[in-house]
PDB file of C-alpha atoms in Angstrom:
ATOM      1  CA  UNK A   1      83.815 101.289 104.089  1.00 72.00           C
ATOM      2  CA  UNK A   2      85.089 104.524 103.864  1.00 82.00           C
ATOM      3  CA  UNK A   3      87.889 106.250 106.797  1.00 94.00           C
ATOM      4  CA  UNK A   4      88.440 109.044 105.104  1.00 92.00           C
ATOM      5  CA  UNK A   5      90.160 111.777 106.409  1.00 96.00           C
ATOM      6  CA  UNK A   6      92.999 108.988 107.297  1.00 98.00           C
ATOM      7  CA  UNK A   7      95.512 111.784 108.422  1.00 98.00           C
ATOM      8  CA  UNK A   8      96.475 115.508 108.465  1.00 98.00           C
ATOM      9  CA  UNK A   9      99.268 116.508 106.150  1.00 98.00           C
ATOM     10  CA  UNK A  10     100.986 119.972 106.670  1.00 98.00           C
ATOM     11  CA  UNK A  11     103.370 119.927 103.474  1.00 97.00           C
ATOM     12  CA  UNK A  12     107.163 121.153 103.845  1.00 97.00           C
ATOM     13  CA  UNK A  13     109.390 123.428 102.022  1.00 97.00           C
ATOM     14  CA  UNK A  14     112.642 121.866 103.730  1.00 98.00           C
ATOM     15  CA  UNK A  15     113.699 118.118 102.953  1.00 98.00           C
ATOM     16  CA  UNK A  16     112.906 117.002 106.290  1.00 98.00           C
ATOM     17  CA  UNK A  17     109.267 114.937 106.738  1.00 98.00           C
ATOM     18  CA  UNK A  18     107.759 113.843 110.152  1.00 98.00           C
ATOM     19  CA  UNK A  19     105.555 111.020 110.540  1.00 98.00           C
ATOM     20  CA  UNK A  20     103.627 110.705 113.408  1.00 98.00           C
ATOM     21  CA  UNK A  21     101.751 107.032 113.091  1.00 98.00           C
ATOM     22  CA  UNK A  22     100.194 106.756 117.189  1.00 98.00           C
ATOM     23  CA  UNK A  23      98.931 109.841 117.768  1.00 98.00           C
ATOM     24  CA  UNK A  24      95.288 108.836 116.476  1.00 98.00           C
ATOM     25  CA  UNK A  25      92.807 108.232 118.054  1.00 97.00           C
ATOM     26  CA  UNK A  26      89.725 107.425 116.130  1.00 97.00           C
ATOM     27  CA  UNK A  27      88.134 104.165 115.933  1.00 96.00           C
ATOM     28  CA  UNK A  28      86.183 102.145 113.771  1.00 95.00           C
ATOM     29  CA  UNK A  29      82.115 102.330 114.863  1.00 94.00           C
ATOM     30  CA  UNK A  30      82.393  98.557 113.953  1.00 93.00           C
ATOM     31  CA  UNK A  31      85.264  98.490 116.179  1.00 94.00           C
ATOM     32  CA  UNK A  32      84.864 100.107 119.318  1.00 94.00           C
ATOM     33  CA  UNK A  33      81.961  98.610 121.268  1.00 95.00           C
ATOM     34  CA  UNK A  34      83.869  95.160 120.997  1.00 95.00           C
ATOM     35  CA  UNK A  35      86.560  96.902 123.217  1.00 97.00           C
ATOM     36  CA  UNK A  36      87.209  96.297 126.704  1.00 97.00           C
ATOM     37  CA  UNK A  37      86.798  99.032 128.886  1.00 95.00           C
ATOM     38  CA  UNK A  38      90.512  99.695 129.825  1.00 94.00           C
ATOM     39  CA  UNK A  39      91.073  99.917 126.047  1.00 96.00           C
ATOM     40  CA  UNK A  40      88.034 102.428 125.591  1.00 95.00           C
ATOM     41  CA  UNK A  41      90.578 105.667 126.907  1.00 95.00           C
ATOM     42  CA  UNK A  42      92.850 104.192 124.406  1.00 97.00           C
ATOM     43  CA  UNK A  43      95.957 104.257 126.752  1.00 96.00           C
ATOM     44  CA  UNK A  44      98.921 103.317 124.455  1.00 97.00           C
ATOM     45  CA  UNK A  45      98.031 106.495 122.293  1.00 98.00           C
ATOM     46  CA  UNK A  46     101.051 108.276 121.912  1.00 98.00           C
ATOM     47  CA  UNK A  47      99.508 111.463 123.616  1.00 98.00           C
ATOM     48  CA  UNK A  48     100.163 115.125 122.651  1.00 98.00           C
ATOM     49  CA  UNK A  49     102.964 114.161 119.845  1.00 98.00           C
ATOM     50  CA  UNK A  50     101.721 116.521 117.268  1.00 98.00           C
ATOM     51  CA  UNK A  51     101.446 119.354 119.724  1.00 98.00           C
ATOM     52  CA  UNK A  52     104.978 118.654 120.881  1.00 98.00           C
ATOM     53  CA  UNK A  53     106.016 119.193 117.410  1.00 98.00           C
ATOM     54  CA  UNK A  54     103.742 121.809 116.147  1.00 98.00           C
ATOM     55  CA  UNK A  55     106.629 124.280 115.522  1.00 98.00           C
ATOM     56  CA  UNK A  56     107.711 122.314 112.673  1.00 98.00           C
ATOM     57  CA  UNK A  57     105.763 124.043 109.837  1.00 97.00           C
ATOM     58  CA  UNK A  58     107.509 127.298 111.003  1.00 97.00           C
ATOM     59  CA  UNK A  59     111.159 126.017 109.827  1.00 98.00           C
ATOM     60  CA  UNK A  60     109.248 124.454 106.649  1.00 98.00           C
ATOM     61  CA  UNK A  61     109.236 120.873 108.033  1.00 98.00           C
ATOM     62  CA  UNK A  62     106.569 119.080 106.840  1.00 98.00           C
ATOM     63  CA  UNK A  63     104.421 117.001 109.123  1.00 98.00           C
ATOM     64  CA  UNK A  64     102.065 114.026 108.485  1.00 98.00           C
ATOM     65  CA  UNK A  65      99.669 112.911 111.341  1.00 98.00           C
ATOM     66  CA  UNK A  66      97.914 109.758 111.506  1.00 98.00           C
ATOM     67  CA  UNK A  67      94.270 110.217 112.321  1.00 98.00           C
ATOM     68  CA  UNK A  68      92.996 106.862 113.623  1.00 98.00           C
ATOM     69  CA  UNK A  69      94.403 104.766 116.338  1.00 98.00           C
ATOM     70  CA  UNK A  70      96.943 101.763 116.267  1.00 97.00           C
ATOM     71  CA  UNK A  71      93.927  99.838 117.814  1.00 97.00           C
ATOM     72  CA  UNK A  72      92.677 100.079 115.003  1.00 96.00           C
ATOM     73  CA  UNK A  73      96.028  98.883 112.916  1.00 97.00           C
ATOM     74  CA  UNK A  74      98.999  99.833 113.630  1.00 97.00           C
ATOM     75  CA  UNK A  75     100.816 101.931 110.802  1.00 98.00           C
ATOM     76  CA  UNK A  76     104.468 100.760 112.071  1.00 97.00           C
ATOM     77  CA  UNK A  77     103.888  97.290 111.084  1.00 96.00           C
ATOM     78  CA  UNK A  78     104.475  95.975 107.834  1.00 96.00           C
ATOM     79  CA  UNK A  79     101.397  95.123 105.981  1.00 95.00           C
ATOM     80  CA  UNK A  80     102.103  91.233 106.131  1.00 94.00           C
ATOM     81  CA  UNK A  81     102.817  91.428 109.793  1.00 89.00           C
ATOM     82  CA  UNK A  82     106.328  89.811 109.613  1.00 89.00           C
ATOM     83  CA  UNK A  83     108.115  90.350 113.076  1.00 84.00           C
ATOM     84  CA  UNK A  84     110.486  93.587 113.468  1.00 83.00           C
ATOM     85  CA  UNK A  85     112.248  91.681 116.668  1.00 74.00           C
ATOM     86  CA  UNK A  86     113.820  89.212 118.031  1.00 69.00           C
ATOM     87  CA  UNK A  87     111.290  86.002 118.858  1.00 61.00           C
ATOM     88  CA  UNK A  88     111.961  86.864 122.650  1.00 60.00           C
ATOM     89  CA  UNK A  89     111.189  90.249 122.400  1.00 67.00           C
ATOM     90  CA  UNK A  90     107.231  91.379 123.745  1.00 68.00           C
ATOM     91  CA  UNK A  91     105.779  93.453 121.535  1.00 76.00           C
ATOM     92  CA  UNK A  92     102.912  93.673 119.602  1.00 83.00           C
ATOM     93  CA  UNK A  93     101.276  93.742 115.758  1.00 88.00           C
ATOM     94  CA  UNK A  94      99.926  95.079 112.840  1.00 94.00           C
ATOM     95  CA  UNK A  95      96.245  94.211 114.344  1.00 94.00           C
ATOM     96  CA  UNK A  96      96.579  93.679 118.106  1.00 92.00           C
ATOM     97  CA  UNK A  97      94.450  91.825 120.657  1.00 91.00           C
ATOM     98  CA  UNK A  98      96.174  93.443 123.911  1.00 93.00           C
ATOM     99  CA  UNK A  99      96.884  96.452 125.468  1.00 94.00           C
ATOM    100  CA  UNK A 100     100.666  96.972 125.936  1.00 93.00           C
ATOM    101  CA  UNK A 101     100.201  96.101 129.625  1.00 92.00           C
ATOM    102  CA  UNK A 102      99.260  92.660 128.554  1.00 91.00           C
ATOM    103  CA  UNK A 103      95.419  93.096 128.957  1.00 94.00           C
ATOM    104  CA  UNK A 104      93.053  91.916 126.629  1.00 95.00           C
ATOM    105  CA  UNK A 105      92.205  94.859 123.649  1.00 95.00           C
ATOM    106  CA  UNK A 106      88.496  92.908 123.383  1.00 95.00           C
ATOM    107  CA  UNK A 107      85.118  92.489 125.849  1.00 96.00           C
ATOM    108  CA  UNK A 108      85.220  88.747 126.108  1.00 95.00           C
ATOM    109  CA  UNK A 109      83.955  86.523 123.700  1.00 93.00           C
ATOM    110  CA  UNK A 110      84.446  88.931 121.307  1.00 93.00           C
ATOM    111  CA  UNK A 111      86.501  88.564 118.158  1.00 87.00           C
ATOM    112  CA  UNK A 112      88.097  90.310 115.523  1.00 82.00           C
ATOM    113  CA  UNK A 113      86.365  90.922 112.121  1.00 85.00           C
ATOM    114  CA  UNK A 114      88.298  89.621 108.920  1.00 87.00           C
ATOM    115  CA  UNK A 115      86.539  91.812 106.835  1.00 89.00           C
ATOM    116  CA  UNK A 116      86.715  94.707 109.025  1.00 92.00           C
ATOM    117  CA  UNK A 117      90.626  94.447 109.298  1.00 93.00           C
ATOM    118  CA  UNK A 118      90.582  93.986 105.350  1.00 94.00           C
ATOM    119  CA  UNK A 119      88.762  97.626 105.241  1.00 96.00           C
ATOM    120  CA  UNK A 120      91.256  98.961 107.440  1.00 96.00           C
ATOM    121  CA  UNK A 121      94.607  97.440 105.794  1.00 96.00           C
ATOM    122  CA  UNK A 122      93.315  99.392 102.162  1.00 96.00           C
ATOM    123  CA  UNK A 123      91.506 102.042 103.675  1.00 97.00           C
ATOM    124  CA  UNK A 124      93.483 103.861 106.674  1.00 98.00           C
ATOM    125  CA  UNK A 125      97.040 101.511 106.394  1.00 98.00           C
ATOM    126  CA  UNK A 126      98.073 102.234 102.309  1.00 98.00           C
ATOM    127  CA  UNK A 127      96.609 105.494 102.043  1.00 98.00           C
ATOM    128  CA  UNK A 128      98.993 106.769 105.031  1.00 98.00           C
ATOM    129  CA  UNK A 129     102.187 104.631 103.517  1.00 98.00           C
ATOM    130  CA  UNK A 130     101.392 105.628 100.435  1.00 98.00           C
ATOM    131  CA  UNK A 131     100.774 109.800 101.460  1.00 98.00           C
ATOM    132  CA  UNK A 132     104.055 109.444 103.380  1.00 98.00           C
ATOM    133  CA  UNK A 133     106.724 107.344 100.566  1.00 98.00           C
ATOM    134  CA  UNK A 134     104.496 110.334  97.976  1.00 98.00           C
ATOM    135  CA  UNK A 135     105.810 112.831 100.611  1.00 98.00           C
ATOM    136  CA  UNK A 136     109.948 111.803 100.585  1.00 98.00           C
ATOM    137  CA  UNK A 137     109.851 110.877  96.728  1.00 98.00           C
ATOM    138  CA  UNK A 138     108.878 114.382  96.419  1.00 98.00           C
ATOM    139  CA  UNK A 139     111.437 115.996  98.723  1.00 98.00           C
ATOM    140  CA  UNK A 140     114.102 113.831  97.039  1.00 98.00           C
ATOM    141  CA  UNK A 141     112.907 114.434  93.991  1.00 98.00           C
ATOM    142  CA  UNK A 142     113.390 118.625  94.550  1.00 97.00           C
ATOM    143  CA  UNK A 143     116.615 118.144  96.754  1.00 97.00           C
ATOM    144  CA  UNK A 144     117.957 114.801  95.717  1.00 97.00           C
ATOM    145  CA  UNK A 145     117.550 112.957  99.472  1.00 98.00           C
ATOM    146  CA  UNK A 146     115.017 113.372 102.236  1.00 98.00           C
ATOM    147  CA  UNK A 147     114.890 113.185 105.811  1.00 98.00           C
ATOM    148  CA  UNK A 148     112.172 111.301 107.976  1.00 98.00           C
ATOM    149  CA  UNK A 149     112.011 111.787 111.538  1.00 99.00           C
ATOM    150  CA  UNK A 150     109.569 108.791 112.879  1.00 98.00           C
ATOM    151  CA  UNK A 151     108.062 110.723 116.184  1.00 98.00           C
ATOM    152  CA  UNK A 152     106.430 108.339 119.054  1.00 98.00           C
ATOM    153  CA  UNK A 153     105.951 108.551 122.957  1.00 98.00           C
ATOM    154  CA  UNK A 154     105.934 105.763 125.217  1.00 97.00           C
ATOM    155  CA  UNK A 155     104.955 105.527 129.169  1.00 97.00           C
ATOM    156  CA  UNK A 156     108.219 105.421 131.465  1.00 97.00           C
ATOM    157  CA  UNK A 157     108.103 102.475 133.185  1.00 96.00           C
ATOM    158  CA  UNK A 158     105.950  99.193 131.042  1.00 92.00           C
ATOM    159  CA  UNK A 159     107.375  96.119 132.827  1.00 91.00           C
ATOM    160  CA  UNK A 160     105.943  93.934 130.274  1.00 88.00           C
ATOM    161  CA  UNK A 161     108.087  95.699 127.367  1.00 87.00           C
ATOM    162  CA  UNK A 162     110.667  96.746 129.201  1.00 89.00           C
ATOM    163  CA  UNK A 163     112.835  96.496 132.832  1.00 89.00           C
ATOM    164  CA  UNK A 164     113.494  99.453 134.707  1.00 92.00           C
ATOM    165  CA  UNK A 165     112.503 103.137 132.977  1.00 95.00           C
ATOM    166  CA  UNK A 166     113.019 103.926 129.890  1.00 96.00           C
ATOM    167  CA  UNK A 167     115.219 106.506 128.573  1.00 97.00           C
ATOM    168  CA  UNK A 168     113.589 109.731 128.368  1.00 98.00           C
ATOM    169  CA  UNK A 169     115.023 110.234 124.580  1.00 98.00           C
ATOM    170  CA  UNK A 170     115.380 106.845 122.448  1.00 98.00           C
ATOM    171  CA  UNK A 171     116.847 107.229 118.898  1.00 98.00           C
ATOM    172  CA  UNK A 172     116.634 104.525 116.778  1.00 98.00           C
ATOM    173  CA  UNK A 173     118.225 103.852 113.340  1.00 98.00           C
ATOM    174  CA  UNK A 174     117.810 100.040 113.246  1.00 97.00           C
ATOM    175  CA  UNK A 175     121.529  99.362 114.401  1.00 96.00           C
ATOM    176  CA  UNK A 176     122.552 101.956 112.144  1.00 97.00           C
ATOM    177  CA  UNK A 177     120.924 101.012 109.377  1.00 98.00           C
ATOM    178  CA  UNK A 178     118.396 103.560 108.523  1.00 98.00           C
ATOM    179  CA  UNK A 179     120.672 106.956 108.713  1.00 98.00           C
ATOM    180  CA  UNK A 180     124.247 107.825 107.900  1.00 98.00           C
ATOM    181  CA  UNK A 181     126.332 107.491 111.144  1.00 98.00           C
ATOM    182  CA  UNK A 182     127.816 110.643 110.431  1.00 98.00           C
ATOM    183  CA  UNK A 183     124.122 112.191 111.257  1.00 98.00           C
ATOM    184  CA  UNK A 184     123.104 109.633 114.056  1.00 98.00           C
ATOM    185  CA  UNK A 185     126.368 110.972 115.865  1.00 98.00           C
ATOM    186  CA  UNK A 186     125.323 114.943 115.723  1.00 98.00           C
ATOM    187  CA  UNK A 187     121.830 113.427 117.065  1.00 98.00           C
ATOM    188  CA  UNK A 188     123.213 111.537 119.519  1.00 98.00           C
ATOM    189  CA  UNK A 189     125.676 114.268 120.435  1.00 98.00           C
ATOM    190  CA  UNK A 190     122.461 117.121 120.737  1.00 98.00           C
ATOM    191  CA  UNK A 191     120.897 114.239 123.509  1.00 98.00           C
ATOM    192  CA  UNK A 192     123.788 113.962 125.114  1.00 97.00           C
ATOM    193  CA  UNK A 193     124.214 117.312 126.122  1.00 97.00           C
ATOM    194  CA  UNK A 194     120.664 117.956 127.008  1.00 97.00           C
ATOM    195  CA  UNK A 195     121.827 117.358 130.163  1.00 95.00           C
ATOM    196  CA  UNK A 196     117.912 117.238 132.021  1.00 96.00           C
ATOM    197  CA  UNK A 197     117.246 113.899 129.931  1.00 98.00           C
ATOM    198  CA  UNK A 198     118.813 110.408 129.653  1.00 98.00           C
ATOM    199  CA  UNK A 199     119.558 109.097 126.331  1.00 98.00           C
ATOM    200  CA  UNK A 200     119.912 105.771 124.023  1.00 98.00           C
ATOM    201  CA  UNK A 201     120.903 104.538 120.823  1.00 98.00           C
ATOM    202  CA  UNK A 202     119.035 102.088 119.594  1.00 96.00           C
ATOM    203  CA  UNK A 203     118.398 100.346 122.548  1.00 93.00           C
ATOM    204  CA  UNK A 204     114.769  99.325 123.536  1.00 89.00           C
ATOM    205  CA  UNK A 205     112.777 100.740 120.278  1.00 92.00           C
ATOM    206  CA  UNK A 206     115.215 100.683 117.492  1.00 94.00           C
ATOM    207  CA  UNK A 207     113.086 101.892 115.007  1.00 94.00           C
ATOM    208  CA  UNK A 208     110.093 100.308 113.764  1.00 95.00           C
ATOM    209  CA  UNK A 209     108.577  99.557 110.403  1.00 97.00           C
ATOM    210  CA  UNK A 210     108.147 103.072 109.050  1.00 98.00           C
ATOM    211  CA  UNK A 211     112.322 103.633 110.063  1.00 98.00           C
ATOM    212  CA  UNK A 212     113.677 100.336 108.593  1.00 97.00           C
ATOM    213  CA  UNK A 213     111.728 100.085 105.297  1.00 98.00           C
ATOM    214  CA  UNK A 214     112.072 103.937 104.278  1.00 98.00           C
ATOM    215  CA  UNK A 215     115.602 104.626 105.637  1.00 98.00           C
ATOM    216  CA  UNK A 216     117.618 103.788 102.875  1.00 98.00           C
ATOM    217  CA  UNK A 217     121.146 105.532 103.219  1.00 98.00           C
ATOM    218  CA  UNK A 218     122.055 104.218 100.015  1.00 97.00           C
ATOM    219  CA  UNK A 219     119.290 106.028  98.000  1.00 98.00           C
ATOM    220  CA  UNK A 220     119.765 109.066 100.191  1.00 98.00           C
ATOM    221  CA  UNK A 221     116.687 108.497 102.305  1.00 98.00           C
ATOM    222  CA  UNK A 222     117.741 108.881 105.714  1.00 98.00           C
ATOM    223  CA  UNK A 223     115.152 107.718 108.750  1.00 98.00           C
ATOM    224  CA  UNK A 224     115.088 108.205 112.226  1.00 98.00           C
ATOM    225  CA  UNK A 225     112.789 107.029 114.860  1.00 98.00           C
ATOM    226  CA  UNK A 226     112.456 108.907 118.091  1.00 98.00           C
ATOM    227  CA  UNK A 227     110.508 107.587 120.934  1.00 98.00           C
ATOM    228  CA  UNK A 228     110.177 110.023 123.809  1.00 98.00           C
ATOM    229  CA  UNK A 229     109.210 108.789 127.316  1.00 98.00           C
ATOM    230  CA  UNK A 230     106.171 110.252 128.637  1.00 98.00           C
ATOM    231  CA  UNK A 231     107.405 111.443 131.817  1.00 98.00           C
ATOM    232  CA  UNK A 232     109.072 114.344 130.043  1.00 98.00           C
ATOM    233  CA  UNK A 233     106.160 116.345 129.026  1.00 98.00           C
ATOM    234  CA  UNK A 234     102.585 115.214 130.199  1.00 98.00           C
ATOM    235  CA  UNK A 235     100.901 113.332 133.219  1.00 98.00           C
ATOM    236  CA  UNK A 236     101.469 109.870 132.991  1.00 97.00           C
ATOM    237  CA  UNK A 237      98.156 108.687 134.514  1.00 94.00           C
ATOM    238  CA  UNK A 238      94.486 109.286 132.923  1.00 93.00           C
ATOM    239  CA  UNK A 239      93.618 111.791 131.195  1.00 95.00           C
ATOM    240  CA  UNK A 240      97.080 112.121 130.431  1.00 96.00           C
ATOM    241  CA  UNK A 241      97.434 116.030 130.577  1.00 98.00           C
ATOM    242  CA  UNK A 242      99.871 117.626 128.957  1.00 98.00           C
ATOM    243  CA  UNK A 243     102.368 119.119 131.035  1.00 98.00           C
ATOM    244  CA  UNK A 244     103.365 123.215 129.827  1.00 98.00           C
ATOM    245  CA  UNK A 245     106.313 123.001 132.431  1.00 98.00           C
ATOM    246  CA  UNK A 246     107.460 119.825 131.311  1.00 98.00           C
ATOM    247  CA  UNK A 247     107.705 120.651 127.308  1.00 98.00           C
ATOM    248  CA  UNK A 248     108.709 123.867 127.995  1.00 98.00           C
ATOM    249  CA  UNK A 249     112.364 122.008 127.977  1.00 98.00           C
ATOM    250  CA  UNK A 250     111.622 119.678 125.917  1.00 98.00           C
ATOM    251  CA  UNK A 251     110.740 121.495 122.675  1.00 98.00           C
ATOM    252  CA  UNK A 252     113.654 122.909 122.468  1.00 98.00           C
ATOM    253  CA  UNK A 253     115.648 119.926 122.316  1.00 98.00           C
ATOM    254  CA  UNK A 254     113.176 118.468 119.997  1.00 98.00           C
ATOM    255  CA  UNK A 255     113.654 121.749 117.496  1.00 98.00           C
ATOM    256  CA  UNK A 256     117.873 121.475 117.968  1.00 98.00           C
ATOM    257  CA  UNK A 257     117.572 117.620 116.875  1.00 98.00           C
ATOM    258  CA  UNK A 258     115.695 118.620 113.631  1.00 98.00           C
ATOM    259  CA  UNK A 259     117.958 122.003 112.859  1.00 98.00           C
ATOM    260  CA  UNK A 260     120.777 119.770 113.229  1.00 98.00           C
ATOM    261  CA  UNK A 261     119.259 117.419 110.449  1.00 98.00           C
ATOM    262  CA  UNK A 262     118.578 120.150 107.885  1.00 98.00           C
ATOM    263  CA  UNK A 263     122.082 121.444 108.697  1.00 98.00           C
ATOM    264  CA  UNK A 264     124.150 117.944 107.964  1.00 98.00           C
ATOM    265  CA  UNK A 265     121.740 117.964 104.682  1.00 98.00           C
ATOM    266  CA  UNK A 266     122.537 120.985 103.084  1.00 97.00           C
ATOM    267  CA  UNK A 267     126.497 120.343 104.377  1.00 97.00           C
ATOM    268  CA  UNK A 268     126.169 116.671 102.984  1.00 96.00           C
ATOM    269  CA  UNK A 269     124.185 117.324  99.875  1.00 96.00           C
ATOM    270  CA  UNK A 270     124.491 120.819  99.501  1.00 87.00           C
ATOM    271  CA  UNK A 271     121.647 123.156  99.348  1.00 73.00           C
ATOM    272  CA  UNK A 272     119.507 122.613  96.595  1.00 62.00           C
ATOM    273  CA  UNK A 273     115.236 124.490  96.149  1.00 50.00           C
TER     274      UNK A 273
END
């Protein structure tokens, strides 16, 4: 089974890559008829995230964006589906069987097809990560280091996943293991200065497998996850409309965060071409 195209890639000429693993909406033909009515609408998509970062190529920043839905496969989970969080933390796996609110992904009586999951792993998950690894290696080979920004969003209120209301800007560095502490401090400072928004570092979202796997500061690859509250830029009810009025305030903050990463890299490693 062919899943091409798996992703959209805009290569950059700066040492920073944005990964957007959960913005895709494609569903395999063999899976879509089995989805429950709620799941058919793909409510757990990171809606409009590629649009938020549309400015990145102007800065020379590369963007890798998945085309396939996380309901087909979660690109932010390891291929062996090993748990990322403590056993008492509610989360979804490589191949989820439920939506974020706990409702079933599939219609009653339907079961996932093992052969389809194997094909999806080989046809979607592995190509996405091969591209991600290749781009980071290309940047590191050229500049001597690489920076990774893993871009996400989620509904601001999801009682099954977290208590209360999610902070607006959620930075994740796997408790400081995926990113140099000085870079982290600069990013936290930018978020704190954006007084319109609440912010947290390594809260409920510490970074998924992408941040944890690729973020290797000792090897000069620094990775950060940004989990945005969707209330900062869109309507949180279907049809999940993009809000230009809200995004107009948010996008400059995102731009400043990415520009800060680039400045930090030049200061830390020196200019290189």
